[in-house]
Amino acid sequence: MVGGEKTRVPAFDFPVIEKTFKRIGTRDVKLYMFEPAGEKKKKPVILFFIGGSFVKNPQSPAVFQHQANYFASLGMVAICVDYRAGHDEGFTPKQAIADAKSSVRWVRKHADELGIDPEKIVMCGSSAGGYVCVSSIMFDHLNDDPHYQQSQEHIPNALIIFGAGMDGVDIMQRRYPELLDQAKEISPFHNINKALPPTLWMCGTEEDTPTIPHGLYAQNKTFVDRMVAAGNEIIFEEYEGMEHGFFKYGRHDNRYFHQTNARIADFLREEGFINKA
């Protein structure tokens, strides 16, 4: 039990290795790992961060399990990340951001044990998970691990984002009004600077949120354009007519699930993370 509420029990259809990367009180925050076949060392690693994590009954990390299974088949260690979310008592997005940093640090610190290359770490986030990933890279002051306050070990070597709200003011107005006085400080949209690693950003043209109908796409494009102007290396790809979460397994007869997986794989080959076919 966490704060009197039941924790999620992720339902994975594939065998996974569970690792606790952080403990908050009695709360074990875990990684669910998919290992590729073979004994090759210095493997690249990709960490998946789910969306929908700011609501009271958030999704399970297993939502990304089919993507994780695919990238494990390409020789990567693929990880579905559990991070504190709306089901945790007293939760705010700041905790999720701190957990994202901790997950990357833990993986990098345990590189030899995991057989991974500490300089080939990829973060992939969708929706709220995308906001968490970007914020974990951009905001140094959000951290709850005193041992790493001055460390850059939480910065991934590449980033992949599916449509994600970047306006922290909008997010806090809708869900966490108690953080409104800090909203601009934790809003990527209001803190444009050169901060991100090489990034692939995929977004449907019909993505929206309750407060910006059909406008989340425009927010994503504006943010990316401004970040590119600030010197960030970001590839922005549009999916015409597609809604929020269009890439998920089971939607659109898996057409976009396969298409986005292939595009991510191409991006990672171009960046030298996985071998070219």
PDB file of C-alpha atoms in Angstrom:
ATOM      1  CA  MET A   1       0.000   0.000   0.000  1.00  0.00           C
ATOM      2  CA  VAL A   2       1.135   3.534  -0.759  1.00  0.00           C
ATOM      3  CA  GLY A   3      -0.599   6.298   1.121  1.00  0.00           C
ATOM      4  CA  GLY A   4      -3.621   4.068   1.645  1.00  0.00           C
ATOM      5  CA  GLU A   5      -3.973   3.379  -2.082  1.00  0.00           C
ATOM      6  CA  LYS A   6      -3.169   0.187  -3.939  1.00  0.00           C
ATOM      7  CA  THR A   7      -0.129   0.359  -6.149  1.00  0.00           C
ATOM      8  CA  ARG A   8      -0.419  -0.760  -9.727  1.00  0.00           C
ATOM      9  CA  VAL A   9       0.573  -4.299 -10.581  1.00  0.00           C
ATOM     10  CA  PRO A  10       1.811  -4.038 -14.166  1.00  0.00           C
ATOM     11  CA  ALA A  11       0.473  -6.769 -16.435  1.00  0.00           C
ATOM     12  CA  PHE A  12       3.288  -7.817 -18.740  1.00  0.00           C
ATOM     13  CA  ASP A  13       2.710 -10.424 -21.420  1.00  0.00           C
ATOM     14  CA  PHE A  14       6.461 -10.923 -21.857  1.00  0.00           C
ATOM     15  CA  PRO A  15       9.073 -12.053 -19.331  1.00  0.00           C
ATOM     16  CA  VAL A  16      10.716  -9.079 -17.651  1.00  0.00           C
ATOM     17  CA  ILE A  17      13.439  -8.579 -15.088  1.00  0.00           C
ATOM     18  CA  GLU A  18      12.388  -6.300 -12.243  1.00  0.00           C
ATOM     19  CA  LYS A  19      14.918  -3.920 -10.721  1.00  0.00           C
ATOM     20  CA  THR A  20      14.205  -1.399  -7.969  1.00  0.00           C
ATOM     21  CA  PHE A  21      16.073   1.797  -8.799  1.00  0.00           C
ATOM     22  CA  LYS A  22      14.697   3.923  -5.967  1.00  0.00           C
ATOM     23  CA  ARG A  23      12.823   3.585  -2.695  1.00  0.00           C
ATOM     24  CA  ILE A  24      10.612   6.359  -1.315  1.00  0.00           C
ATOM     25  CA  GLY A  25       9.418   5.276   2.114  1.00  0.00           C
ATOM     26  CA  THR A  26       7.815   1.903   1.447  1.00  0.00           C
ATOM     27  CA  ARG A  27       7.403   2.634  -2.271  1.00  0.00           C
ATOM     28  CA  ASP A  28       9.714   0.654  -4.544  1.00  0.00           C
ATOM     29  CA  VAL A  29      10.119   2.455  -7.861  1.00  0.00           C
ATOM     30  CA  LYS A  30      10.994  -0.131 -10.488  1.00  0.00           C
ATOM     31  CA  LEU A  31      12.377  -0.840 -13.916  1.00  0.00           C
ATOM     32  CA  TYR A  32      10.887  -3.652 -16.007  1.00  0.00           C
ATOM     33  CA  MET A  33      13.654  -4.849 -18.285  1.00  0.00           C
ATOM     34  CA  PHE A  34      13.586  -6.701 -21.595  1.00  0.00           C
ATOM     35  CA  GLU A  35      16.959  -8.221 -22.405  1.00  0.00           C
ATOM     36  CA  PRO A  36      18.086  -9.046 -25.935  1.00  0.00           C
ATOM     37  CA  ALA A  37      19.357 -12.490 -26.843  1.00  0.00           C
ATOM     38  CA  GLY A  38      23.073 -13.143 -26.711  1.00  0.00           C
ATOM     39  CA  GLU A  39      25.868 -12.110 -24.401  1.00  0.00           C
ATOM     40  CA  LYS A  40      27.027  -8.989 -26.212  1.00  0.00           C
ATOM     41  CA  LYS A  41      28.251  -6.302 -23.848  1.00  0.00           C
ATOM     42  CA  LYS A  42      28.015  -2.551 -24.240  1.00  0.00           C
ATOM     43  CA  LYS A  43      24.434  -2.799 -25.468  1.00  0.00           C
ATOM     44  CA  PRO A  44      22.420   0.374 -26.072  1.00  0.00           C
ATOM     45  CA  VAL A  45      19.457   0.903 -23.767  1.00  0.00           C
ATOM     46  CA  ILE A  46      16.083   2.572 -24.263  1.00  0.00           C
ATOM     47  CA  LEU A  47      13.845   3.634 -21.363  1.00  0.00           C
ATOM     48  CA  PHE A  48      10.107   4.109 -21.962  1.00  0.00           C
ATOM     49  CA  PHE A  49       8.010   6.559 -19.928  1.00  0.00           C
ATOM     50  CA  ILE A  50       4.243   6.155 -20.161  1.00  0.00           C
ATOM     51  CA  GLY A  51       1.702   8.905 -20.652  1.00  0.00           C
ATOM     52  CA  GLY A  52      -1.402   9.452 -18.568  1.00  0.00           C
ATOM     53  CA  SER A  53       0.645   9.479 -15.385  1.00  0.00           C
ATOM     54  CA  PHE A  54      -0.805  12.683 -13.923  1.00  0.00           C
ATOM     55  CA  VAL A  55      -4.328  11.293 -13.421  1.00  0.00           C
ATOM     56  CA  LYS A  56      -5.474   9.459 -10.285  1.00  0.00           C
ATOM     57  CA  ASN A  57      -5.620   6.073 -11.994  1.00  0.00           C
ATOM     58  CA  PRO A  58      -2.610   6.161 -14.290  1.00  0.00           C
ATOM     59  CA  GLN A  59      -1.654   3.636 -16.900  1.00  0.00           C
ATOM     60  CA  SER A  60       0.730   0.785 -16.214  1.00  0.00           C
ATOM     61  CA  PRO A  61       4.327   0.868 -17.442  1.00  0.00           C
ATOM     62  CA  ALA A  62       3.313  -2.223 -19.440  1.00  0.00           C
ATOM     63  CA  VAL A  63       1.612   0.046 -22.003  1.00  0.00           C
ATOM     64  CA  PHE A  64       5.012   0.288 -23.744  1.00  0.00           C
ATOM     65  CA  GLN A  65       5.801  -3.431 -23.470  1.00  0.00           C
ATOM     66  CA  HIS A  66       5.301  -4.178 -27.160  1.00  0.00           C
ATOM     67  CA  GLN A  67       7.670  -1.403 -28.174  1.00  0.00           C
ATOM     68  CA  ALA A  68      10.134  -2.656 -25.569  1.00  0.00           C
ATOM     69  CA  ASN A  69       9.910  -6.195 -26.916  1.00  0.00           C
ATOM     70  CA  TYR A  70      10.569  -4.926 -30.449  1.00  0.00           C
ATOM     71  CA  PHE A  71      13.663  -2.942 -29.502  1.00  0.00           C
ATOM     72  CA  ALA A  72      15.009  -5.844 -27.446  1.00  0.00           C
ATOM     73  CA  SER A  73      14.766  -7.882 -30.661  1.00  0.00           C
ATOM     74  CA  LEU A  74      17.108  -5.306 -32.253  1.00  0.00           C
ATOM     75  CA  GLY A  75      19.752  -5.893 -29.590  1.00  0.00           C
ATOM     76  CA  MET A  76      18.850  -3.153 -27.111  1.00  0.00           C
ATOM     77  CA  VAL A  77      18.129  -3.464 -23.421  1.00  0.00           C
ATOM     78  CA  ALA A  78      14.592  -2.071 -23.333  1.00  0.00           C
ATOM     79  CA  ILE A  79      13.078  -0.833 -20.090  1.00  0.00           C
ATOM     80  CA  CYS A  80       9.546   0.137 -19.108  1.00  0.00           C
ATOM     81  CA  VAL A  81       9.985   2.651 -16.307  1.00  0.00           C
ATOM     82  CA  ASP A  82       7.694   2.879 -13.322  1.00  0.00           C
ATOM     83  CA  TYR A  83       7.811   6.350 -11.808  1.00  0.00           C
ATOM     84  CA  ARG A  84       5.724   8.061  -9.165  1.00  0.00           C
ATOM     85  CA  ALA A  85       2.399   9.090 -10.656  1.00  0.00           C
ATOM     86  CA  GLY A  86      -1.166  10.105  -9.849  1.00  0.00           C
ATOM     87  CA  HIS A  87      -1.854   7.054  -7.685  1.00  0.00           C
ATOM     88  CA  ASP A  88       0.891   8.044  -5.214  1.00  0.00           C
ATOM     89  CA  GLU A  89      -0.225  10.073  -2.225  1.00  0.00           C
ATOM     90  CA  GLY A  90       0.820  13.729  -2.434  1.00  0.00           C
ATOM     91  CA  PHE A  91       2.028  13.301  -6.010  1.00  0.00           C
ATOM     92  CA  THR A  92       3.097  16.229  -8.173  1.00  0.00           C
ATOM     93  CA  PRO A  93       4.895  16.179 -11.536  1.00  0.00           C
ATOM     94  CA  LYS A  94       8.084  17.279  -9.776  1.00  0.00           C
ATOM     95  CA  GLN A  95       8.340  13.794  -8.249  1.00  0.00           C
ATOM     96  CA  ALA A  96       7.976  12.155 -11.656  1.00  0.00           C
ATOM     97  CA  ILE A  97      10.733  14.364 -13.062  1.00  0.00           C
ATOM     98  CA  ALA A  98      13.044  13.470 -10.167  1.00  0.00           C
ATOM     99  CA  ASP A  99      12.317   9.767 -10.710  1.00  0.00           C
ATOM    100  CA  ALA A 100      13.116  10.030 -14.419  1.00  0.00           C
ATOM    101  CA  LYS A 101      16.512  11.463 -13.519  1.00  0.00           C
ATOM    102  CA  SER A 102      17.079   8.726 -10.957  1.00  0.00           C
ATOM    103  CA  SER A 103      16.231   5.988 -13.469  1.00  0.00           C
ATOM    104  CA  VAL A 104      18.828   7.186 -15.989  1.00  0.00           C
ATOM    105  CA  ARG A 105      21.432   7.633 -13.250  1.00  0.00           C
ATOM    106  CA  TRP A 106      20.777   4.125 -11.918  1.00  0.00           C
ATOM    107  CA  VAL A 107      21.095   2.550 -15.361  1.00  0.00           C
ATOM    108  CA  ARG A 108      24.304   4.443 -16.088  1.00  0.00           C
ATOM    109  CA  LYS A 109      25.778   3.580 -12.681  1.00  0.00           C
ATOM    110  CA  HIS A 110      24.981  -0.119 -13.178  1.00  0.00           C
ATOM    111  CA  ALA A 111      26.197  -0.254 -16.788  1.00  0.00           C
ATOM    112  CA  ASP A 112      28.653  -3.099 -16.211  1.00  0.00           C
ATOM    113  CA  GLU A 113      26.102  -5.201 -14.335  1.00  0.00           C
ATOM    114  CA  LEU A 114      23.482  -4.633 -17.039  1.00  0.00           C
ATOM    115  CA  GLY A 115      25.898  -5.072 -19.941  1.00  0.00           C
ATOM    116  CA  ILE A 116      24.976  -1.693 -21.426  1.00  0.00           C
ATOM    117  CA  ASP A 117      26.930   1.179 -22.906  1.00  0.00           C
ATOM    118  CA  PRO A 118      26.613   4.161 -20.517  1.00  0.00           C
ATOM    119  CA  GLU A 119      26.993   6.511 -23.495  1.00  0.00           C
ATOM    120  CA  LYS A 120      24.137   4.943 -25.470  1.00  0.00           C
ATOM    121  CA  ILE A 121      21.138   5.655 -23.261  1.00  0.00           C
ATOM    122  CA  VAL A 122      17.863   6.700 -24.907  1.00  0.00           C
ATOM    123  CA  MET A 123      14.773   8.148 -23.204  1.00  0.00           C
ATOM    124  CA  CYS A 124      11.402   7.743 -24.921  1.00  0.00           C
ATOM    125  CA  GLY A 125       8.273   9.376 -23.523  1.00  0.00           C
ATOM    126  CA  SER A 126       4.711   9.991 -24.612  1.00  0.00           C
ATOM    127  CA  SER A 127       2.242  12.624 -23.425  1.00  0.00           C
ATOM    128  CA  ALA A 128       2.869  13.257 -19.696  1.00  0.00           C
ATOM    129  CA  GLY A 129       5.861  10.926 -19.982  1.00  0.00           C
ATOM    130  CA  GLY A 130       7.244  13.152 -22.722  1.00  0.00           C
ATOM    131  CA  TYR A 131       6.891  16.202 -20.487  1.00  0.00           C
ATOM    132  CA  VAL A 132       8.657  14.286 -17.708  1.00  0.00           C
ATOM    133  CA  CYS A 133      11.557  13.277 -19.995  1.00  0.00           C
ATOM    134  CA  VAL A 134      12.110  16.753 -21.430  1.00  0.00           C
ATOM    135  CA  SER A 135      11.796  18.402 -18.017  1.00  0.00           C
ATOM    136  CA  SER A 136      14.240  15.945 -16.461  1.00  0.00           C
ATOM    137  CA  ILE A 137      16.840  17.123 -18.977  1.00  0.00           C
ATOM    138  CA  MET A 138      16.047  20.849 -18.917  1.00  0.00           C
ATOM    139  CA  PHE A 139      15.553  21.572 -15.205  1.00  0.00           C
ATOM    140  CA  ASP A 140      18.602  20.992 -13.008  1.00  0.00           C
ATOM    141  CA  HIS A 141      16.875  22.171  -9.836  1.00  0.00           C
ATOM    142  CA  LEU A 142      14.286  19.368  -9.834  1.00  0.00           C
ATOM    143  CA  ASN A 143      16.012  16.584  -7.981  1.00  0.00           C
ATOM    144  CA  ASP A 144      15.492  14.602  -4.786  1.00  0.00           C
ATOM    145  CA  ASP A 145      18.758  12.674  -4.706  1.00  0.00           C
ATOM    146  CA  PRO A 146      21.321  14.740  -2.802  1.00  0.00           C
ATOM    147  CA  HIS A 147      24.209  12.589  -4.024  1.00  0.00           C
ATOM    148  CA  TYR A 148      23.761  13.826  -7.588  1.00  0.00           C
ATOM    149  CA  GLN A 149      22.909  17.500  -7.278  1.00  0.00           C
ATOM    150  CA  GLN A 150      25.851  18.609  -9.428  1.00  0.00           C
ATOM    151  CA  SER A 151      25.946  15.581 -11.726  1.00  0.00           C
ATOM    152  CA  GLN A 152      24.970  15.328 -15.385  1.00  0.00           C
ATOM    153  CA  GLU A 153      24.589  11.560 -15.194  1.00  0.00           C
ATOM    154  CA  HIS A 154      20.831  11.860 -15.724  1.00  0.00           C
ATOM    155  CA  ILE A 155      21.190  13.264 -19.247  1.00  0.00           C
ATOM    156  CA  PRO A 156      20.420  10.657 -21.943  1.00  0.00           C
ATOM    157  CA  ASN A 157      22.376  10.443 -25.176  1.00  0.00           C
ATOM    158  CA  ALA A 158      19.270  10.580 -27.357  1.00  0.00           C
ATOM    159  CA  LEU A 159      15.612  11.439 -26.878  1.00  0.00           C
ATOM    160  CA  ILE A 160      12.372  10.288 -28.525  1.00  0.00           C
ATOM    161  CA  ILE A 161       9.077  12.055 -27.867  1.00  0.00           C
ATOM    162  CA  PHE A 162       5.516  11.279 -28.909  1.00  0.00           C
ATOM    163  CA  GLY A 163       3.073  14.235 -28.711  1.00  0.00           C
ATOM    164  CA  ALA A 164       3.506  15.774 -25.265  1.00  0.00           C
ATOM    165  CA  GLY A 165       2.328  18.911 -23.499  1.00  0.00           C
ATOM    166  CA  MET A 166       5.279  21.253 -23.040  1.00  0.00           C
ATOM    167  CA  ASP A 167       3.401  24.125 -21.402  1.00  0.00           C
ATOM    168  CA  GLY A 168       3.809  23.649 -17.663  1.00  0.00           C
ATOM    169  CA  VAL A 169       1.419  26.537 -16.959  1.00  0.00           C
ATOM    170  CA  ASP A 170      -1.377  24.723 -18.787  1.00  0.00           C
ATOM    171  CA  ILE A 171      -0.576  21.437 -17.007  1.00  0.00           C
ATOM    172  CA  MET A 172      -0.562  22.994 -13.544  1.00  0.00           C
ATOM    173  CA  GLN A 173      -3.729  25.017 -14.192  1.00  0.00           C
ATOM    174  CA  ARG A 174      -5.573  21.858 -15.145  1.00  0.00           C
ATOM    175  CA  ARG A 175      -4.224  19.398 -12.591  1.00  0.00           C
ATOM    176  CA  TYR A 176      -1.949  20.965  -9.954  1.00  0.00           C
ATOM    177  CA  PRO A 177      -3.069  24.527  -9.185  1.00  0.00           C
ATOM    178  CA  GLU A 178      -1.025  24.429  -5.991  1.00  0.00           C
ATOM    179  CA  LEU A 179       2.063  24.603  -8.239  1.00  0.00           C
ATOM    180  CA  LEU A 180       0.925  27.581 -10.306  1.00  0.00           C
ATOM    181  CA  ASP A 181       3.431  29.873  -8.624  1.00  0.00           C
ATOM    182  CA  GLN A 182       6.193  27.560  -9.906  1.00  0.00           C
ATOM    183  CA  ALA A 183       4.597  26.654 -13.230  1.00  0.00           C
ATOM    184  CA  LYS A 184       6.825  28.742 -15.482  1.00  0.00           C
ATOM    185  CA  GLU A 185       9.916  27.366 -13.765  1.00  0.00           C
ATOM    186  CA  ILE A 186       8.900  23.822 -14.702  1.00  0.00           C
ATOM    187  CA  SER A 187       7.541  24.603 -18.154  1.00  0.00           C
ATOM    188  CA  PRO A 188       9.793  23.663 -21.089  1.00  0.00           C
ATOM    189  CA  PHE A 189       7.684  25.962 -23.286  1.00  0.00           C
ATOM    190  CA  HIS A 190       8.727  28.949 -21.154  1.00  0.00           C
ATOM    191  CA  ASN A 191      12.410  28.027 -20.863  1.00  0.00           C
ATOM    192  CA  ILE A 192      13.721  27.664 -24.396  1.00  0.00           C
ATOM    193  CA  ASN A 193      17.442  26.911 -24.467  1.00  0.00           C
ATOM    194  CA  LYS A 194      20.024  24.534 -25.916  1.00  0.00           C
ATOM    195  CA  ALA A 195      19.623  21.532 -23.649  1.00  0.00           C
ATOM    196  CA  LEU A 196      18.423  18.400 -25.456  1.00  0.00           C
ATOM    197  CA  PRO A 197      20.445  15.547 -26.954  1.00  0.00           C
ATOM    198  CA  PRO A 198      19.683  14.484 -30.558  1.00  0.00           C
ATOM    199  CA  THR A 199      15.901  14.113 -30.631  1.00  0.00           C
ATOM    200  CA  LEU A 200      13.194  12.510 -32.755  1.00  0.00           C
ATOM    201  CA  TRP A 201       9.778  14.110 -32.122  1.00  0.00           C
ATOM    202  CA  MET A 202       6.641  12.483 -33.555  1.00  0.00           C
ATOM    203  CA  CYS A 203       3.232  14.118 -33.387  1.00  0.00           C
ATOM    204  CA  GLY A 204      -0.198  13.617 -34.900  1.00  0.00           C
ATOM    205  CA  THR A 205      -1.767  16.670 -36.532  1.00  0.00           C
ATOM    206  CA  GLU A 206      -4.990  16.132 -34.560  1.00  0.00           C
ATOM    207  CA  GLU A 207      -3.456  15.834 -31.108  1.00  0.00           C
ATOM    208  CA  ASP A 208      -5.289  17.863 -28.473  1.00  0.00           C
ATOM    209  CA  THR A 209      -5.908  18.342 -24.767  1.00  0.00           C
ATOM    210  CA  PRO A 210      -9.058  19.479 -22.926  1.00  0.00           C
ATOM    211  CA  THR A 211      -7.853  23.090 -22.882  1.00  0.00           C
ATOM    212  CA  ILE A 212      -6.363  23.279 -26.369  1.00  0.00           C
ATOM    213  CA  PRO A 213      -8.622  21.262 -28.697  1.00  0.00           C
ATOM    214  CA  HIS A 214      -6.718  20.321 -31.860  1.00  0.00           C
ATOM    215  CA  GLY A 215      -3.934  22.529 -30.529  1.00  0.00           C
ATOM    216  CA  LEU A 216      -1.481  20.191 -28.838  1.00  0.00           C
ATOM    217  CA  TYR A 217       0.054  19.575 -32.241  1.00  0.00           C
ATOM    218  CA  ALA A 218       0.555  23.332 -32.706  1.00  0.00           C
ATOM    219  CA  GLN A 219       2.092  23.621 -29.243  1.00  0.00           C
ATOM    220  CA  ASN A 220       4.506  20.777 -29.994  1.00  0.00           C
ATOM    221  CA  LYS A 221       5.518  22.267 -33.339  1.00  0.00           C
ATOM    222  CA  THR A 222       6.011  25.741 -31.898  1.00  0.00           C
ATOM    223  CA  PHE A 223       8.113  24.368 -29.045  1.00  0.00           C
ATOM    224  CA  VAL A 224      10.277  22.296 -31.384  1.00  0.00           C
ATOM    225  CA  ASP A 225      10.742  25.203 -33.811  1.00  0.00           C
ATOM    226  CA  ARG A 226      11.890  27.449 -30.957  1.00  0.00           C
ATOM    227  CA  MET A 227      14.191  24.789 -29.547  1.00  0.00           C
ATOM    228  CA  VAL A 228      15.761  24.196 -32.964  1.00  0.00           C
ATOM    229  CA  ALA A 229      16.314  27.946 -33.308  1.00  0.00           C
ATOM    230  CA  ALA A 230      18.085  27.807 -29.923  1.00  0.00           C
ATOM    231  CA  GLY A 231      20.512  25.207 -31.289  1.00  0.00           C
ATOM    232  CA  ASN A 232      18.882  21.870 -30.450  1.00  0.00           C
ATOM    233  CA  GLU A 233      19.062  19.008 -32.958  1.00  0.00           C
ATOM    234  CA  ILE A 234      15.436  17.872 -33.293  1.00  0.00           C
ATOM    235  CA  ILE A 235      13.708  16.021 -36.124  1.00  0.00           C
ATOM    236  CA  PHE A 236       9.980  16.821 -36.067  1.00  0.00           C
ATOM    237  CA  GLU A 237       7.717  14.398 -37.919  1.00  0.00           C
ATOM    238  CA  GLU A 238       3.990  14.873 -38.448  1.00  0.00           C
ATOM    239  CA  TYR A 239       1.406  12.123 -38.796  1.00  0.00           C
ATOM    240  CA  GLU A 240      -1.486  13.552 -40.747  1.00  0.00           C
ATOM    241  CA  GLY A 241      -4.899  13.200 -39.126  1.00  0.00           C
ATOM    242  CA  MET A 242      -3.573  11.204 -36.191  1.00  0.00           C
ATOM    243  CA  GLU A 243      -4.823  11.617 -32.635  1.00  0.00           C
ATOM    244  CA  HIS A 244      -3.079  11.541 -29.267  1.00  0.00           C
ATOM    245  CA  GLY A 245      -1.628   8.062 -28.682  1.00  0.00           C
ATOM    246  CA  PHE A 246      -2.004   7.012 -32.327  1.00  0.00           C
ATOM    247  CA  PHE A 247       1.190   4.921 -32.138  1.00  0.00           C
ATOM    248  CA  LYS A 248       0.028   2.584 -29.365  1.00  0.00           C
ATOM    249  CA  TYR A 249      -0.140  -1.164 -29.831  1.00  0.00           C
ATOM    250  CA  GLY A 250      -3.649  -2.205 -30.867  1.00  0.00           C
ATOM    251  CA  ARG A 251      -4.653   1.063 -32.528  1.00  0.00           C
ATOM    252  CA  HIS A 252      -5.178   1.540 -36.275  1.00  0.00           C
ATOM    253  CA  ASP A 253      -4.558  -2.194 -36.851  1.00  0.00           C
ATOM    254  CA  ASN A 254      -1.016  -1.525 -35.563  1.00  0.00           C
ATOM    255  CA  ARG A 255      -0.112   0.379 -38.715  1.00  0.00           C
ATOM    256  CA  TYR A 256       1.408   3.303 -36.797  1.00  0.00           C
ATOM    257  CA  PHE A 257       2.810   1.081 -34.068  1.00  0.00           C
ATOM    258  CA  HIS A 258       4.961  -0.614 -36.710  1.00  0.00           C
ATOM    259  CA  GLN A 259       5.622   2.596 -38.628  1.00  0.00           C
ATOM    260  CA  THR A 260       6.848   4.556 -35.610  1.00  0.00           C
ATOM    261  CA  ASN A 261       8.935   1.621 -34.367  1.00  0.00           C
ATOM    262  CA  ALA A 262      10.658   1.458 -37.745  1.00  0.00           C
ATOM    263  CA  ARG A 263      11.230   5.215 -37.749  1.00  0.00           C
ATOM    264  CA  ILE A 264      12.742   5.141 -34.259  1.00  0.00           C
ATOM    265  CA  ALA A 265      14.996   2.265 -35.308  1.00  0.00           C
ATOM    266  CA  ASP A 266      16.165   4.249 -38.347  1.00  0.00           C
ATOM    267  CA  PHE A 267      16.855   7.276 -36.139  1.00  0.00           C
ATOM    268  CA  LEU A 268      18.880   5.166 -33.713  1.00  0.00           C
ATOM    269  CA  ARG A 269      20.856   3.640 -36.571  1.00  0.00           C
ATOM    270  CA  GLU A 270      21.597   7.109 -37.921  1.00  0.00           C
ATOM    271  CA  GLU A 271      22.821   8.147 -34.474  1.00  0.00           C
ATOM    272  CA  GLY A 272      24.996   5.029 -34.116  1.00  0.00           C
ATOM    273  CA  PHE A 273      23.021   3.358 -31.338  1.00  0.00           C
ATOM    274  CA  ILE A 274      22.170   0.176 -33.213  1.00  0.00           C
ATOM    275  CA  ASN A 275      23.830  -1.495 -36.170  1.00  0.00           C
ATOM    276  CA  LYS A 276      22.673  -0.655 -39.666  1.00  0.00           C
ATOM    277  CA  ALA A 277      20.789  -3.465 -41.354  1.00  0.00           C
TER     278      ALA A 277
END
